[in-house]
Coordinates of C-alpha atoms and ligand atoms in Angstrom, one line a residue:
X1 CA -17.9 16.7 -12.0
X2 CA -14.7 15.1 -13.3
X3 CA -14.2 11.1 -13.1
X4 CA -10.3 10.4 -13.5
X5 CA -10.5 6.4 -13.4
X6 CA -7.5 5.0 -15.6
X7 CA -4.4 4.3 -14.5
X8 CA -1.1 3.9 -16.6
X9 CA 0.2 0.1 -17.3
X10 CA 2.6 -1.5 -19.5
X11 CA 2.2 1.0 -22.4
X12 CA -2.2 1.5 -21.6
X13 CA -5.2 3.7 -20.0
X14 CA -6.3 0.8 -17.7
X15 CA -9.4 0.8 -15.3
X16 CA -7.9 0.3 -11.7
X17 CA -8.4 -2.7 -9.7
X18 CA -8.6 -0.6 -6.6
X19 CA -12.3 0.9 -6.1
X20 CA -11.8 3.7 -3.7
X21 CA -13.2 7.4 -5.0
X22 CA -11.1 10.3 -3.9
X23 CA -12.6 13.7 -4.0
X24 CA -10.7 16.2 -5.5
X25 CA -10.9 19.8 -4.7
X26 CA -10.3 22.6 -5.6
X27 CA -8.9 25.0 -2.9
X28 CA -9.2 28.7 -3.6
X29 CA -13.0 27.6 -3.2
X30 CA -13.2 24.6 -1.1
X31 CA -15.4 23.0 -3.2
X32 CA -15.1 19.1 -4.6
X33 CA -14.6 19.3 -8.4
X34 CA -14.4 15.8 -9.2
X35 CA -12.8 12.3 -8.4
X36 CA -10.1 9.9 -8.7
X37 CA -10.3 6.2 -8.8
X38 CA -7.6 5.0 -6.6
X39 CA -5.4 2.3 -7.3
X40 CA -4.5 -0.7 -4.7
X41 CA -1.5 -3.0 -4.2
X42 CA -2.8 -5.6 -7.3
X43 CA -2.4 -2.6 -9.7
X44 CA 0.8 -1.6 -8.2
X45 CA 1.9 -4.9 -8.2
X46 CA 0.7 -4.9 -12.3
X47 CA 2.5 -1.8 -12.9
X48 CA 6.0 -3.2 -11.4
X49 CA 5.6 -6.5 -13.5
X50 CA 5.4 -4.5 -16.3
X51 CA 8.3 -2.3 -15.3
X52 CA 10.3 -6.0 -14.6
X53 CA 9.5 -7.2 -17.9
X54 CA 10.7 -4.0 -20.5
X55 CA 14.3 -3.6 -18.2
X56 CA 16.1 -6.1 -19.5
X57 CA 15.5 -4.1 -22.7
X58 CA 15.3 -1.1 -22.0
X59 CA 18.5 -1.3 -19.8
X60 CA 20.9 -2.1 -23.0
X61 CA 19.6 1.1 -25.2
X62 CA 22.2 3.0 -26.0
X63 CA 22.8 6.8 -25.0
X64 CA 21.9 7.8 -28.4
X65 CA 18.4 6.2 -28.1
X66 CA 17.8 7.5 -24.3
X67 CA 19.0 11.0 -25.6
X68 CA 15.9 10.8 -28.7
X69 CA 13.3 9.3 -26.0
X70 CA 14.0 12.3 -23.8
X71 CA 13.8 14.7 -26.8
X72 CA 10.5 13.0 -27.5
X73 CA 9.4 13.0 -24.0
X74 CA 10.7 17.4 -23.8
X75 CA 8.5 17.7 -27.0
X76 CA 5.4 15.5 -25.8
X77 CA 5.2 17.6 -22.2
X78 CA 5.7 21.0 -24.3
X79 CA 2.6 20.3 -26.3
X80 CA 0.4 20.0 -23.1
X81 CA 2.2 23.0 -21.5
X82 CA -1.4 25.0 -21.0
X83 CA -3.4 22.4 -20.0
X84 CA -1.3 21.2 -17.1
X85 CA -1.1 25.0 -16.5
X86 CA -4.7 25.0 -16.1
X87 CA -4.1 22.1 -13.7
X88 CA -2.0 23.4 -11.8
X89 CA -4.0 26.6 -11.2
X90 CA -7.5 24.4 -10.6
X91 CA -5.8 21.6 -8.4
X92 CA -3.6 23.0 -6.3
X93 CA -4.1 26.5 -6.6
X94 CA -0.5 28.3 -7.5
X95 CA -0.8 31.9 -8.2
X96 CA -0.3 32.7 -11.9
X97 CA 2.6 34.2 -11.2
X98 CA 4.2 30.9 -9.9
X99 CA 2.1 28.4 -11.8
X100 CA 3.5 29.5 -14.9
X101 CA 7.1 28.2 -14.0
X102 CA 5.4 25.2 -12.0
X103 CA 4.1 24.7 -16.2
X104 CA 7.7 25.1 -17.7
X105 CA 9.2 23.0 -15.2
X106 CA 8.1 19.6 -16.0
X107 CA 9.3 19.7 -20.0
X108 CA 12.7 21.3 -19.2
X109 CA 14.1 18.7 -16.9
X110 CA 13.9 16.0 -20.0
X111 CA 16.3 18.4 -21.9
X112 CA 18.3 18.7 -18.3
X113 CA 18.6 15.4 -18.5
X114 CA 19.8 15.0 -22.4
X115 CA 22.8 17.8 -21.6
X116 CA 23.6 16.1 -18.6
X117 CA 23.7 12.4 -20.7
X118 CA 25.6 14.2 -23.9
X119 CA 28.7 14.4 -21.0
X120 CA 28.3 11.6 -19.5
X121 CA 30.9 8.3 -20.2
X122 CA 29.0 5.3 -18.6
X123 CA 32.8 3.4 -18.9
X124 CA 35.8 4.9 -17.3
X125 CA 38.8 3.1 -16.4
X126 CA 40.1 3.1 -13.2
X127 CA 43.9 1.7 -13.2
X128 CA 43.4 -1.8 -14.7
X129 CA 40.0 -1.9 -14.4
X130 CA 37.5 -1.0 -16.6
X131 CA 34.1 0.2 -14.6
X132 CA 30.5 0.1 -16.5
X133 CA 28.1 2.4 -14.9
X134 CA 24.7 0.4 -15.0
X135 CA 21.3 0.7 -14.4
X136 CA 20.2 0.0 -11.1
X137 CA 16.8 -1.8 -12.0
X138 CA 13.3 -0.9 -11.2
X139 CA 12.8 2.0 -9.8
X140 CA 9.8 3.9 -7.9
X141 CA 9.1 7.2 -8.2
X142 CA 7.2 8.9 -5.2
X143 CA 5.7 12.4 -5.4
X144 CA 4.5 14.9 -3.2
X145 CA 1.3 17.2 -4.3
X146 CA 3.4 20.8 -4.2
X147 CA 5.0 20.2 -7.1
X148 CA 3.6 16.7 -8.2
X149 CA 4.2 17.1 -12.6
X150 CA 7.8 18.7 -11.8
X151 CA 8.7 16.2 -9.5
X152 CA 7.5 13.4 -11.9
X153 CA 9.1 14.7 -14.9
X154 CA 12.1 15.0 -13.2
X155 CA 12.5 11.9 -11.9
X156 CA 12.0 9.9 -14.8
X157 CA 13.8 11.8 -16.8
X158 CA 16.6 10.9 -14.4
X159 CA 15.7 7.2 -14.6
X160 CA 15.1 7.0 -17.9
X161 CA 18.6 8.6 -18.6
X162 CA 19.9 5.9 -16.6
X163 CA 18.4 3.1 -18.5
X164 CA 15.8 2.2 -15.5
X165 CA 12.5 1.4 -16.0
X166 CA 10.3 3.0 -13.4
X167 CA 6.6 2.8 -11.6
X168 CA 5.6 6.4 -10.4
X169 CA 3.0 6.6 -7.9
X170 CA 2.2 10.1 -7.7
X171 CA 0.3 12.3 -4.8
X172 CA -3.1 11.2 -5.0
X173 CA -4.1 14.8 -4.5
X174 CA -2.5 15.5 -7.7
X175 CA -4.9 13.3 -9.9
X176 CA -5.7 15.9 -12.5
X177 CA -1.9 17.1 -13.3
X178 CA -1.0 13.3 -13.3
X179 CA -3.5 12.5 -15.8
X180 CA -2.5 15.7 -18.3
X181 CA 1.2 14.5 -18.3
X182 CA 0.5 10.7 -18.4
X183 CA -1.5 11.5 -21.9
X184 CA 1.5 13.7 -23.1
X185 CA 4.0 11.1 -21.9
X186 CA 2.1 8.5 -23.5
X187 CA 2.2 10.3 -27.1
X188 CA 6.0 10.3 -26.5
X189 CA 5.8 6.5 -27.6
X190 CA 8.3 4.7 -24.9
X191 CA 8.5 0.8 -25.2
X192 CA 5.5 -0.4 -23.2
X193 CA 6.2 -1.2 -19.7
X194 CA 9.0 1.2 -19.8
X195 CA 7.3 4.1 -17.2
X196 CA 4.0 3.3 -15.8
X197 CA 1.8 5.8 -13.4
X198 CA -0.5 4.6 -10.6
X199 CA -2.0 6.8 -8.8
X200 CA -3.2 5.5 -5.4
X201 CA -3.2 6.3 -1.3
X202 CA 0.5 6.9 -0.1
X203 CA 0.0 3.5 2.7
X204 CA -1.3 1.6 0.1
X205 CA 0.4 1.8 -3.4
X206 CA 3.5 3.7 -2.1
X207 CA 4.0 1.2 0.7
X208 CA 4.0 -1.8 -2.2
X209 CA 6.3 -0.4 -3.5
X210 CA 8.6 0.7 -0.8
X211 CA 8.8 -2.8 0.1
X212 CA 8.2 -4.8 -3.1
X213 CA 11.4 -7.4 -4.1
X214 CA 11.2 -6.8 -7.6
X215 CA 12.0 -2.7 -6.9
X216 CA 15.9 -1.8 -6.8
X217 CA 15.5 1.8 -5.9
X218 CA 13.3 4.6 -4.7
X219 CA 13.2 8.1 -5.3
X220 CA 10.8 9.6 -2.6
X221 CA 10.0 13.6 -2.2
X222 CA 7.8 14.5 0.5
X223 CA 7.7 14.7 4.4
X224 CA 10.4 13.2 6.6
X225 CA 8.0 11.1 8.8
X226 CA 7.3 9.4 5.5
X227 CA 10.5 9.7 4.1
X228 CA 11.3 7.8 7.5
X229 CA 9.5 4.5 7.0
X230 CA 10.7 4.4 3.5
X231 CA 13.9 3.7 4.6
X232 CA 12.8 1.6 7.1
X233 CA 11.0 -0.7 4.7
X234 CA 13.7 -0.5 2.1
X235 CA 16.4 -2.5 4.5
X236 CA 15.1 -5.7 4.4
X237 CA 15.7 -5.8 0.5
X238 CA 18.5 -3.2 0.6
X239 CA 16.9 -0.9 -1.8
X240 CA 19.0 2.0 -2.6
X241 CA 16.9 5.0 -1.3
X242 CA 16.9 8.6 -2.7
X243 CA 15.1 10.7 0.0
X244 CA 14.4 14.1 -0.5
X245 CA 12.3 15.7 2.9
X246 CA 11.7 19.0 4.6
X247 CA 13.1 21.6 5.5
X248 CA 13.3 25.1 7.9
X249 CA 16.1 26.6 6.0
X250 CA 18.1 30.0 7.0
X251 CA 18.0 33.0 5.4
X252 CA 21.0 34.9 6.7
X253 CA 21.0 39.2 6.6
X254 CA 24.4 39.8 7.4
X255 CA 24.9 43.2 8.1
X256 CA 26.5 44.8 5.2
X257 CA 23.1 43.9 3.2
X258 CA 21.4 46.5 1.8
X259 CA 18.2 45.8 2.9
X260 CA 16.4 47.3 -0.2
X261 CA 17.7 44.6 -2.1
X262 CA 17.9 42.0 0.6
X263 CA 14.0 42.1 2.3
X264 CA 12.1 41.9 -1.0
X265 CA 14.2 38.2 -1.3
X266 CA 14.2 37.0 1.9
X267 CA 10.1 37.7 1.7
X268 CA 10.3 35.9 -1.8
X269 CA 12.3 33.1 0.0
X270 CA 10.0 32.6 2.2
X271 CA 6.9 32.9 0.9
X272 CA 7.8 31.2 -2.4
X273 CA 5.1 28.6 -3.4
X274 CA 2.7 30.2 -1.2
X275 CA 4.6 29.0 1.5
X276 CA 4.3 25.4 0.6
X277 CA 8.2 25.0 -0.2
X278 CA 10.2 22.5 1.3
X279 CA 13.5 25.1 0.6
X280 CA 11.0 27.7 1.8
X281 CA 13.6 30.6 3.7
X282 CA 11.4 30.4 6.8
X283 CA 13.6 31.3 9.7
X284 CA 15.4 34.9 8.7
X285 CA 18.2 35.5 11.2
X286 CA 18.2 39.5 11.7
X287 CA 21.5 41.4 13.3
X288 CA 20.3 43.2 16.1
X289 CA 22.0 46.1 15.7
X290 CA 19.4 46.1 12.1
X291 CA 16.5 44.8 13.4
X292 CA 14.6 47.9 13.4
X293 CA 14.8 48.6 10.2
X294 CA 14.7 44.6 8.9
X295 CA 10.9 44.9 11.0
X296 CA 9.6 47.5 9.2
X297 CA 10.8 46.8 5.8
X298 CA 9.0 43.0 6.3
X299 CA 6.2 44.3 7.6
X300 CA 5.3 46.4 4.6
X301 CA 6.2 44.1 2.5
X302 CA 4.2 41.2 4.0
X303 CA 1.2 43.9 3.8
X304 CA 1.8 44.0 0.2
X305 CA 1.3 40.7 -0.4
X306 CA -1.4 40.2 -2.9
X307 CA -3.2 36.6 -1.4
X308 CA -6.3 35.5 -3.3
X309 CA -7.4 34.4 -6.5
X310 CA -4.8 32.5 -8.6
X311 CA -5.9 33.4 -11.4
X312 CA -5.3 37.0 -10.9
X313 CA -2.0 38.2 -12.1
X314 CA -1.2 40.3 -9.1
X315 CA -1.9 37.5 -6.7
X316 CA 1.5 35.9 -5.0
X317 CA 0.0 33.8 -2.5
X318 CA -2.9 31.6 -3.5
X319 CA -4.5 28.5 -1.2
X320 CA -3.5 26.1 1.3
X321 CA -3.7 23.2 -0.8
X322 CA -6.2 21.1 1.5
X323 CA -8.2 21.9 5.0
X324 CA -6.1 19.4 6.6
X325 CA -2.7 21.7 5.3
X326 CA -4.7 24.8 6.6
X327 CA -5.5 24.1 9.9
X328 CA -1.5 22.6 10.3
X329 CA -0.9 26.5 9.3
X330 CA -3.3 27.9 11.9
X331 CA -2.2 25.4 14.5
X332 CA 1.5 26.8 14.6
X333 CA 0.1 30.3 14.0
X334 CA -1.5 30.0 17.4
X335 CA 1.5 27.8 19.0
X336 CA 3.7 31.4 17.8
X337 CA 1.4 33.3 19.5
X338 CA 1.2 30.9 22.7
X339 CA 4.9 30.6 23.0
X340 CA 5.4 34.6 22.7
X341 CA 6.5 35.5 19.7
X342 CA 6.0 39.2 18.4
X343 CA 3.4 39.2 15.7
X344 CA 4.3 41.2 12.7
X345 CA 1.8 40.9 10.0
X346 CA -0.7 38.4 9.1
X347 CA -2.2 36.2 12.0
X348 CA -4.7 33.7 12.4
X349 CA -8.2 32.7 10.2
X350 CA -8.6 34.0 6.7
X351 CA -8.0 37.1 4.7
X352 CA -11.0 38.8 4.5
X353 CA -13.6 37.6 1.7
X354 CA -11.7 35.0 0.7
X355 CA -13.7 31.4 1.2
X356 CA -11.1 29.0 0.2
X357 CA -8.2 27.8 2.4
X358 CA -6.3 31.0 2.4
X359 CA -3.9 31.8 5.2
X360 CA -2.9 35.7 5.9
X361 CA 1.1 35.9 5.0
X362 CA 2.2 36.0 8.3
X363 CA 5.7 36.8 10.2
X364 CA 6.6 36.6 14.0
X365 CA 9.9 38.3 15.2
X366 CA 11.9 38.2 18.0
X367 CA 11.3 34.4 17.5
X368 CA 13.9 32.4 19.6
X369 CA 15.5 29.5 17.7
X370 CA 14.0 26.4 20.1
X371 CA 10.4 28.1 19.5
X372 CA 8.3 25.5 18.1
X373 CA 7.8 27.8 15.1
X374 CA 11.5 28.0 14.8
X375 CA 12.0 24.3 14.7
X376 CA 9.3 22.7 12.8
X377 CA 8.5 22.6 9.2
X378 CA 4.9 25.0 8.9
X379 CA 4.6 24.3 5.3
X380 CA 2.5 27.7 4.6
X381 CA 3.4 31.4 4.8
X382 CA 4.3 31.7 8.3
X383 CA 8.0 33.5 8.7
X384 CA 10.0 34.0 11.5
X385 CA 12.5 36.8 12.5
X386 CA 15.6 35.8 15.0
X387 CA 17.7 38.1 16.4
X388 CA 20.9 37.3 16.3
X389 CA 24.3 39.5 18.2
X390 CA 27.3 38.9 15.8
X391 CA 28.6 36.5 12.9
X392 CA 29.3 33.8 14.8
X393 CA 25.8 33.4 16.4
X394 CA 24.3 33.4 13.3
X395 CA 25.9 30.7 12.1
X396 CA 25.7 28.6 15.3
X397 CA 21.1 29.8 14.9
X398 CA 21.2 28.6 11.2
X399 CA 22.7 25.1 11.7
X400 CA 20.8 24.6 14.8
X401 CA 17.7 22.3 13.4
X402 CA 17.4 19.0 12.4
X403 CA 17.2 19.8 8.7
X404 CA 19.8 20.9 6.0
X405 CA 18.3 21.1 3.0
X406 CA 19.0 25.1 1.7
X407 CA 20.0 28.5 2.9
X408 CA 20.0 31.7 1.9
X409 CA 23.0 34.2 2.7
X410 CA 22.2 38.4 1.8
X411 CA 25.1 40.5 2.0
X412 CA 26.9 43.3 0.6
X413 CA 30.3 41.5 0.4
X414 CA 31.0 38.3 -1.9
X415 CA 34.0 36.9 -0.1
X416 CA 32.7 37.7 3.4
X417 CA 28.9 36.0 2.1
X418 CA 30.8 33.5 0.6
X419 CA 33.0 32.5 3.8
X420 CA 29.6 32.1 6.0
X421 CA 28.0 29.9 3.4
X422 CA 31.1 27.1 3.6
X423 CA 30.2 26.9 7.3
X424 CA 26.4 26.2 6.6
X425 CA 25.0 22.8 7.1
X426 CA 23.1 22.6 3.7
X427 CA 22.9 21.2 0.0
X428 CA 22.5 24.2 -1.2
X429 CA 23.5 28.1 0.0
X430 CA 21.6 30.9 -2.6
X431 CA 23.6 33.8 -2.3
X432 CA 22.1 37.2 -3.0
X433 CA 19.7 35.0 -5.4
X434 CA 16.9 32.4 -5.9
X435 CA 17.5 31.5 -9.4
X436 CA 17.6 27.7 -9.2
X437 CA 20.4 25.6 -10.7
X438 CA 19.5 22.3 -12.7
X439 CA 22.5 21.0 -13.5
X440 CA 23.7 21.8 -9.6
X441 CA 23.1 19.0 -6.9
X442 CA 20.0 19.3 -4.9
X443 CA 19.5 17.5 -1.7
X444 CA 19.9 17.4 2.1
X445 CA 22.1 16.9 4.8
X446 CA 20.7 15.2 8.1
X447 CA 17.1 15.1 8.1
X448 CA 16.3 16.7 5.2
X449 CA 17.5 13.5 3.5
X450 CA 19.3 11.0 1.6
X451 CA 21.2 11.6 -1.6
X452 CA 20.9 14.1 -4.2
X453 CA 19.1 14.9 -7.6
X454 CA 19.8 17.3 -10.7
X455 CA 22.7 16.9 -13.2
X456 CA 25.2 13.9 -12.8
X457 CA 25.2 13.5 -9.1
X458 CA 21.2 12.7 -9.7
X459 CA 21.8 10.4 -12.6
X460 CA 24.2 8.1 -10.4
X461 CA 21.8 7.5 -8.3
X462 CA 20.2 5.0 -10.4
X463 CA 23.2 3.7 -11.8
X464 CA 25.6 1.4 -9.7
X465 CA 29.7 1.1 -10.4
X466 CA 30.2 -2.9 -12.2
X467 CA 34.2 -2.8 -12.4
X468 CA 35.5 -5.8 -15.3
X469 CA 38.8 -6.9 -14.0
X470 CA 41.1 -8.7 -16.3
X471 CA 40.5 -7.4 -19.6
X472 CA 44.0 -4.9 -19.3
X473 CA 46.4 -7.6 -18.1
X474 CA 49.5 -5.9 -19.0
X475 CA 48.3 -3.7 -15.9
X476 CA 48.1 -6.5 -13.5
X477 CA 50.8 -6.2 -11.5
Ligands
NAD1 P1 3.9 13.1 2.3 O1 5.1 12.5 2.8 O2 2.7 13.1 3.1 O3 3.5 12.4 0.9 C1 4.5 12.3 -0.2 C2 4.1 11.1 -1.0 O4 4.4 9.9 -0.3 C3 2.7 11.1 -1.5 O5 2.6 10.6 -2.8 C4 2.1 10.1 -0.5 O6 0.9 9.5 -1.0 C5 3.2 9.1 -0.3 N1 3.2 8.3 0.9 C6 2.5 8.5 2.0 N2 2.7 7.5 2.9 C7 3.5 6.6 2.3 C8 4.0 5.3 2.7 N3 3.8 4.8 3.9 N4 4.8 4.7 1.8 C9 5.1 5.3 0.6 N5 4.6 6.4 0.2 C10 3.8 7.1 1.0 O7 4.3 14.6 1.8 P2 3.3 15.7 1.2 O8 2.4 16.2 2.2 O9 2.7 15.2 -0.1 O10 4.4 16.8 0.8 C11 4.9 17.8 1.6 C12 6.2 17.4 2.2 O11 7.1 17.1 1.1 C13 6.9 18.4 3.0 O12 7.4 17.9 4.2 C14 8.0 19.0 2.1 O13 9.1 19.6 2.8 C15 8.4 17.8 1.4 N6 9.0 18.2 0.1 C16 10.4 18.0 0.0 C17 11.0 18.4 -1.2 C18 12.5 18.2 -1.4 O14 12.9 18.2 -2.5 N7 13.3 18.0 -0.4 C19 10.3 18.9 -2.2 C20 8.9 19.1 -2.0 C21 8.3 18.7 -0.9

């Protein structure tokens, strides 16, 4: 059994305050494989002291220095690459075949970041005024456990860039990925007090720091309940507020698609991550005048689904991270069933033989958009099929939800694909694709959040506009 009981503060492996053990598991078996020590508000309250103390600092480095820490930091995480794949495949269970990417991840965004900084003028002038871009402060870093060492990588890299100093309180389901890229991070050799990792309940550590004086900013990732109270907590000290939440995103079939090319990615969109995607393509809107044809191409492609052992290389949908995330699964499986929608593949319980917290990839069709399926985020790999008459309608079905996070639009015909996706509510549209942009803006409209991440539009968000006046006077008028 595995003890993880340090914590990251002001530049060292510290023992936690807090006392609380956290089993962790791991879920293709359902069996505990170790524990976490969880931190409380004391050490989260340490680890913002020591993220107070190196900004003033750290704040006035130069782009050239911030440009070799994230070189350093690209390096550090590359070195670990195969451990924190074998953490990623113990703790949370991605299938090879995704786990290796959810491995890559994490190290690339530091050299996202350095492109991103090499074009970037922090002074600009603006008529006679000269404006300084400047680090916004403190910032904390909030992760959720479907991507927790991407998410963290990302988002310091992002703050770092800026000049911030940051406290990162990651998912504490994520304890083991944490602890491989806190060790790598550390070898990277940042100023002491400059990033500092606490790992600790969400109400607890995260809630210090979403209302904590001393932080300037959050960046949050995960659930919009949660992302909810953030903000909520946030206003009395007017912290600026990156949120990024959930999603039940579109995937369009227009019908000019050829559906040979256009089923394999809308079953790809929506079964990405074994489901557990908050851009997951889980509503796919189907012309009637197709839907034959759209039914039977899913179906056999849902049957094909390899779901089992991660390890295995054919395997493209592993475990439900936690029992508490598989019986949400089952409970909208049965609500689909209860409301009448027509079930495709999959259904309720396991896949045969399997023991862990496996779900059968499932789809319903002639799903009706104010289904509770239809509506609310699943977070597993349970797809629905809406019908939908002509154009129009299916733009009036995909921008019918409370979230906007991403779409997907398959057809045949650029212009005509490209005219749809201007009329989508969303911060991103993939077009006949899901290769994912890092230097792009990623984020939601409505619900699905606040602000946006990735590229310059991402580093901004820690930086806030200082304009000098006076220093050009022959502009004065
Ligand atoms: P969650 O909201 O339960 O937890 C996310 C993080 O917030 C965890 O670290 C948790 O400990 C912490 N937290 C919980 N309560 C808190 C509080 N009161 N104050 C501060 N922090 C608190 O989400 P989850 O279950 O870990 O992740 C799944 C959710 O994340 C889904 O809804 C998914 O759509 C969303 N998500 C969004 C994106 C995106 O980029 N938009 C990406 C991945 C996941």
């Amino acid at each position: 059994m595995r003890l993880i009981d340090k914590i990251y503060i002001n530049g060292v492996f510290v023992t936690p305050h807090g006392q609380e053990l956290f089993d962790l598991y791991n879920p293709a078996t359902a069996q505990v494989t170790g524990q976490v020590r969880l931190a409380d508000e004391t050490d989260a309250r340490a680890a913002i002291a020591a993220a107070k103390e190196a900004f003033p600092a750290f704040s006035r480095t130069s782009k050239a220095e911030r440009i070799a820490l994230l070189v350093r930091m690209h390096e550090a995480v590359t070195a670990r690459r195969n451990d924190l794949l074998e953490a990623i495949i113990e703790e949370y269970g991605a299938p090879s075949s995704r786990a290796g990417f959810m491995a890559d991840h994490p190290a690339s965004q530091f050299l996202d970041m350095v492109r991103v900084l090499e074009d970037y003028d922090f002074t600009r002038r603006i008529a006679s005024a000269e404006v300084i871009m400047t680090p916004i402060g403190v910032a904390g870093l909030i992760t959720p456990w479907n991507s927790n060492a991407g998410f963290i990588c990302g988002k310091l890299a992002t703050a770092i860039a800026a000049g911030c100093t940051a406290v990162i309180k990651p998912s504490e389901m994520s304890a083991l990925q944490t602890q491989v890229v806190t060790e790598a991070l550390h070898e990277a050799g940042l100023p002491a007090g400059v990033f500092n990792i606490v790992t600790g309940r969400g109400e607890v550590v995260g809630a210090e720091l979403g209302s904590h004086p001393d932080i300037a900013k959050i960046s949050f990732t995960g659930s919009t309940t949660v992302g909810k109270g953030i903000l909520r907590a946030g206003a009395e000290t007017m912290k600026r507020i990156t949120l990024e939440l959930g999603g039940k995103s579109p995937t369009i079939i227009l019908d000019d698609a050829s559906l040979a090319e256009a089923i394999p990615l809308a079953i790809g969109a929506g079964f990405m991550n074994s489901g557990q995607a908050c851009i997951a393509g889980t509503r796919i809107l189907a012309p009637r005048s197709r839907l034959t044809e759209i039914e039977a191409l899913a179906k056999a492609a849902a049957e094909e689904i390899r779901t089992g052992d991660p390890r295995d290389p054919e395997t493209a949908i592993g475990p439900m991270v936690s029992r508490k995330q598989w019986d949400r699964v089952q409970r909208y499986i049965r609500i689909g069933l209860d409301e009448g929608a027509t079930l495709l593949a999959g259904g309720e319980d396991r896949p045969d033989e399997l023991g862990g917290w496996f779900v059968r990839p499932t789809i319903f069709t002639n799903v009706t958009n104010d289904m509770t399926i239809a509506r609310e985020e699943i977070f597993g790999p349970v797809l629905s099929i809406i019908p939908y008459e002509d154009e129009e309608e299916a733009i009036a079905i995909a921008n019918d939800t409370v979230y906007g996070l991403q779409a997907y639009i398959l057809s045949g015909d650029m212009d005509r694909a490209r005219k749809v996706a201007e009329r989508i509510v969303a911060g991103r549209v993939l077009i006949n694709t899901l290769a994912h942009e890092p230097m792009a803006p990623f984020g939601g409209f409505r619900q699905s959040g606040i602000g946006r991440e990735y590229g310059t539009y991402g580093l901004e968000a820690f930086l806030e506009p200082k304009s000098l006046l006076g220093l050009h006077q022959d502009l004065v008028k």
